[in-house]
């Protein structure tokens, strides 16, 4: 093709773009590296289970079981956002009915989060690109305001009185209630409490909570 001012300008623009991208013309001529074959859910879910922590495994394991049951033999690049939307509706329809339930919003949110976790690992391992992640294209349900509220003083006093006067170990039950009242400790944090987490001299307790959060909390000498 004969050189023209317009053609020269296009070539200059292409060279400038390649320079900014840090790509040489020789690299463009090299064959594209073959991407690893995209696995099925049944093949890849064990990889994800082995890669996450115990908390994530507890939170998402039941949803991963459902995904494997539904799509076990499908390749992960074969699932579309509409497929995920359909599975979300199935999970919502088959949820455990609870008095404080919110029409399956929590189940839907957890399912999408579980899928995003799986696809994030898939992208990190090079099986898919970020733009090919279908879970990112499905919006989580909007969270409604919390219905939780603190116990009234009278109700809390009744609860403490009942714990201190009944059960197999009233003294321990009353002490546990006192611990939660003073520290707002989560259940898992209380179960993880160790003797070395108690600072008797300064009346402090080391709290190890959700998300590997660690903090010192003042408590009464009792």
Short mmCIF file of C-alpha atoms in Angstrom, two decimals:
data_model
loop_
_atom_site.label_atom_id
_atom_site.label_comp_id
_atom_site.label_asym_id
_atom_site.label_seq_id
_atom_site.Cartn_x
_atom_site.Cartn_y
_atom_site.Cartn_z
CA UNK A 1 0.00 0.00 0.00
CA UNK A 2 1.42 3.38 -1.01
CA UNK A 3 2.28 5.73 1.82
CA UNK A 4 0.02 8.74 2.22
CA UNK A 5 -0.10 11.48 4.86
CA UNK A 6 -3.28 9.93 6.29
CA UNK A 7 -1.69 6.47 6.38
CA UNK A 8 1.44 7.84 8.05
CA UNK A 9 -0.71 9.50 10.71
CA UNK A 10 -2.51 6.22 11.41
CA UNK A 11 0.79 4.37 11.75
CA UNK A 12 2.16 7.03 14.09
CA UNK A 13 -0.98 6.75 16.21
CA UNK A 14 -0.64 2.94 16.33
CA UNK A 15 3.02 3.19 17.35
CA UNK A 16 2.14 5.68 20.07
CA UNK A 17 -0.60 3.40 21.42
CA UNK A 18 1.72 0.38 21.46
CA UNK A 19 4.36 2.41 23.28
CA UNK A 20 1.84 3.44 25.95
CA UNK A 21 0.73 -0.17 26.37
CA UNK A 22 4.31 -1.38 26.56
CA UNK A 23 3.77 -3.78 23.66
CA UNK A 24 6.27 -4.30 20.85
CA UNK A 25 5.26 -5.15 17.25
CA UNK A 26 7.14 -8.45 17.63
CA UNK A 27 4.91 -9.46 20.55
CA UNK A 28 1.84 -8.97 18.37
CA UNK A 29 3.19 -11.52 15.91
CA UNK A 30 3.66 -14.21 18.58
CA UNK A 31 0.93 -16.87 18.84
CA UNK A 32 -1.59 -16.33 21.64
CA UNK A 33 -0.98 -18.57 24.63
CA UNK A 34 -3.67 -21.18 25.05
CA UNK A 35 -5.94 -20.47 27.99
CA UNK A 36 -6.58 -23.37 30.40
CA UNK A 37 -9.72 -25.33 29.66
CA UNK A 38 -12.68 -23.97 31.61
CA UNK A 39 -13.64 -26.56 34.26
CA UNK A 40 -17.10 -27.71 35.28
CA UNK A 41 -18.54 -26.75 38.64
CA UNK A 42 -18.06 -30.31 39.88
CA UNK A 43 -14.38 -30.13 38.96
CA UNK A 44 -13.70 -26.66 40.35
CA UNK A 45 -15.74 -26.40 43.55
CA UNK A 46 -13.34 -28.70 45.48
CA UNK A 47 -10.52 -26.33 44.49
CA UNK A 48 -12.42 -23.37 45.94
CA UNK A 49 -13.36 -25.27 49.10
CA UNK A 50 -9.70 -26.03 49.72
CA UNK A 51 -8.69 -22.39 49.14
CA UNK A 52 -11.09 -20.57 51.50
CA UNK A 53 -11.07 -20.22 55.26
CA UNK A 54 -13.35 -22.04 57.71
CA UNK A 55 -15.71 -19.06 58.07
CA UNK A 56 -16.27 -18.73 54.31
CA UNK A 57 -16.72 -22.50 54.04
CA UNK A 58 -19.40 -22.48 56.73
CA UNK A 59 -21.22 -19.55 55.13
CA UNK A 60 -21.24 -20.79 51.55
CA UNK A 61 -20.97 -24.59 51.72
CA UNK A 62 -24.72 -25.25 51.52
CA UNK A 63 -25.02 -22.90 48.53
CA UNK A 64 -22.09 -24.56 46.77
CA UNK A 65 -23.78 -27.91 47.33
CA UNK A 66 -26.90 -26.55 45.66
CA UNK A 67 -24.88 -25.14 42.75
CA UNK A 68 -23.10 -28.47 42.26
CA UNK A 69 -26.40 -30.31 42.37
CA UNK A 70 -27.94 -27.96 39.79
CA UNK A 71 -24.99 -27.30 37.46
CA UNK A 72 -22.36 -29.89 38.39
CA UNK A 73 -21.58 -30.99 34.83
CA UNK A 74 -21.84 -27.55 33.21
CA UNK A 75 -18.72 -25.64 32.30
CA UNK A 76 -18.37 -22.43 34.25
CA UNK A 77 -18.33 -20.30 31.10
CA UNK A 78 -21.64 -21.85 30.04
CA UNK A 79 -23.65 -20.14 32.80
CA UNK A 80 -25.32 -16.84 31.95
CA UNK A 81 -26.65 -14.13 34.29
CA UNK A 82 -30.19 -15.26 33.45
CA UNK A 83 -29.30 -18.78 34.64
CA UNK A 84 -28.11 -17.33 37.93
CA UNK A 85 -31.32 -15.30 38.23
CA UNK A 86 -33.35 -18.47 37.74
CA UNK A 87 -31.39 -20.33 40.43
CA UNK A 88 -31.84 -17.39 42.80
CA UNK A 89 -35.60 -17.62 42.38
CA UNK A 90 -35.49 -21.38 43.05
CA UNK A 91 -33.53 -20.85 46.25
CA UNK A 92 -35.96 -18.17 47.38
CA UNK A 93 -38.95 -20.42 46.65
CA UNK A 94 -37.46 -23.38 48.55
CA UNK A 95 -36.05 -21.45 51.51
CA UNK A 96 -36.74 -22.46 55.10
CA UNK A 97 -39.71 -20.42 56.25
CA UNK A 98 -38.97 -18.45 59.42
CA UNK A 99 -41.05 -15.99 61.36
CA UNK A 100 -38.48 -13.23 60.84
CA UNK A 101 -37.88 -14.14 57.17
CA UNK A 102 -37.74 -11.47 54.48
CA UNK A 103 -39.07 -13.23 51.40
CA UNK A 104 -35.80 -15.02 50.78
CA UNK A 105 -33.66 -11.90 50.39
CA UNK A 106 -30.95 -13.32 52.63
CA UNK A 107 -30.82 -16.63 50.74
CA UNK A 108 -30.64 -14.79 47.42
CA UNK A 109 -27.85 -12.52 48.64
CA UNK A 110 -25.84 -15.45 50.02
CA UNK A 111 -26.23 -17.48 46.83
CA UNK A 112 -24.95 -14.62 44.67
CA UNK A 113 -22.08 -14.02 47.11
CA UNK A 114 -21.21 -17.73 47.01
CA UNK A 115 -21.15 -17.67 43.21
CA UNK A 116 -19.03 -14.52 43.14
CA UNK A 117 -16.54 -16.20 45.45
CA UNK A 118 -16.27 -19.18 43.08
CA UNK A 119 -15.95 -17.03 39.96
CA UNK A 120 -13.37 -14.74 41.58
CA UNK A 121 -11.14 -17.78 42.02
CA UNK A 122 -11.87 -18.84 38.45
CA UNK A 123 -10.72 -15.45 37.17
CA UNK A 124 -7.65 -15.48 39.43
CA UNK A 125 -6.68 -18.91 38.08
CA UNK A 126 -6.94 -17.67 34.49
CA UNK A 127 -9.90 -19.79 33.41
CA UNK A 128 -12.05 -16.71 32.71
CA UNK A 129 -11.52 -12.99 32.31
CA UNK A 130 -13.15 -10.51 34.65
CA UNK A 131 -15.57 -9.45 31.92
CA UNK A 132 -16.69 -13.06 31.53
CA UNK A 133 -17.71 -13.34 35.19
CA UNK A 134 -21.54 -13.72 35.08
CA UNK A 135 -21.98 -13.43 38.85
CA UNK A 136 -20.86 -9.78 38.75
CA UNK A 137 -23.69 -9.02 36.33
CA UNK A 138 -26.39 -10.14 38.80
CA UNK A 139 -27.29 -7.54 41.42
CA UNK A 140 -27.74 -8.57 45.03
CA UNK A 141 -31.13 -7.79 46.59
CA UNK A 142 -31.26 -4.47 48.37
CA UNK A 143 -30.93 -4.94 52.13
CA UNK A 144 -33.88 -3.87 54.22
CA UNK A 145 -33.40 -2.02 57.51
CA UNK A 146 -32.58 -4.35 60.40
CA UNK A 147 -35.43 -5.45 62.66
CA UNK A 148 -33.07 -6.21 65.53
CA UNK A 149 -33.40 -4.21 68.70
CA UNK A 150 -31.98 -4.21 72.21
CA UNK A 151 -33.83 -5.90 75.06
CA UNK A 152 -35.59 -3.56 77.43
CA UNK A 153 -34.00 -3.32 80.89
CA UNK A 154 -36.91 -5.18 82.49
CA UNK A 155 -36.70 -8.04 79.99
CA UNK A 156 -32.93 -8.29 80.44
CA UNK A 157 -33.37 -8.44 84.21
CA UNK A 158 -35.94 -11.26 83.80
CA UNK A 159 -33.57 -13.17 81.55
CA UNK A 160 -30.69 -12.88 84.03
CA UNK A 161 -32.91 -13.90 86.92
CA UNK A 162 -34.11 -17.00 85.06
CA UNK A 163 -30.57 -17.99 84.07
CA UNK A 164 -29.27 -17.56 87.63
CA UNK A 165 -32.03 -19.66 89.19
CA UNK A 166 -32.48 -22.59 86.80
CA UNK A 167 -30.61 -24.92 84.47
CA UNK A 168 -27.74 -27.33 85.06
CA UNK A 169 -25.17 -24.64 85.88
CA UNK A 170 -26.90 -21.38 86.90
CA UNK A 171 -23.66 -19.70 87.99
CA UNK A 172 -22.01 -20.28 84.62
CA UNK A 173 -25.16 -19.29 82.70
CA UNK A 174 -25.41 -16.02 84.62
CA UNK A 175 -21.72 -15.31 84.04
CA UNK A 176 -22.08 -15.91 80.28
CA UNK A 177 -25.04 -13.54 80.08
CA UNK A 178 -23.04 -10.95 82.00
CA UNK A 179 -20.16 -11.41 79.53
CA UNK A 180 -22.40 -10.78 76.53
CA UNK A 181 -24.18 -7.87 78.20
CA UNK A 182 -20.92 -6.06 78.97
CA UNK A 183 -19.01 -6.83 75.76
CA UNK A 184 -21.70 -7.41 73.07
CA UNK A 185 -19.60 -10.47 72.19
CA UNK A 186 -20.75 -12.72 69.33
CA UNK A 187 -21.38 -16.37 70.13
CA UNK A 188 -18.36 -17.53 68.16
CA UNK A 189 -16.16 -15.07 70.00
CA UNK A 190 -17.33 -16.33 73.38
CA UNK A 191 -16.64 -19.93 72.37
CA UNK A 192 -13.13 -18.92 71.29
CA UNK A 193 -12.31 -17.18 74.58
CA UNK A 194 -9.11 -18.46 76.25
CA UNK A 195 -7.60 -17.87 79.71
CA UNK A 196 -4.78 -15.85 78.14
CA UNK A 197 -7.41 -13.45 76.73
CA UNK A 198 -8.22 -12.27 80.29
CA UNK A 199 -6.26 -9.38 81.79
CA UNK A 200 -7.31 -9.48 85.45
CA UNK A 201 -5.06 -6.61 86.47
CA UNK A 202 -6.56 -4.08 84.03
CA UNK A 203 -10.03 -5.74 83.84
CA UNK A 204 -9.84 -6.28 80.08
CA UNK A 205 -10.91 -9.11 77.79
CA UNK A 206 -9.39 -9.71 74.37
CA UNK A 207 -12.19 -10.26 71.87
CA UNK A 208 -11.47 -12.27 68.71
CA UNK A 209 -14.46 -11.75 66.47
CA UNK A 210 -15.81 -12.10 62.94
CA UNK A 211 -13.42 -11.19 60.14
CA UNK A 212 -10.37 -11.91 62.34
CA UNK A 213 -11.02 -8.71 64.26
CA UNK A 214 -9.17 -8.49 67.59
CA UNK A 215 -9.90 -5.85 70.21
CA UNK A 216 -9.55 -5.32 73.95
CA UNK A 217 -12.77 -4.61 75.82
CA UNK A 218 -12.98 -3.19 79.39
CA UNK A 219 -15.16 -5.26 81.72
CA UNK A 220 -16.16 -5.15 85.37
CA UNK A 221 -13.97 -7.01 87.87
CA UNK A 222 -16.73 -9.57 88.27
#
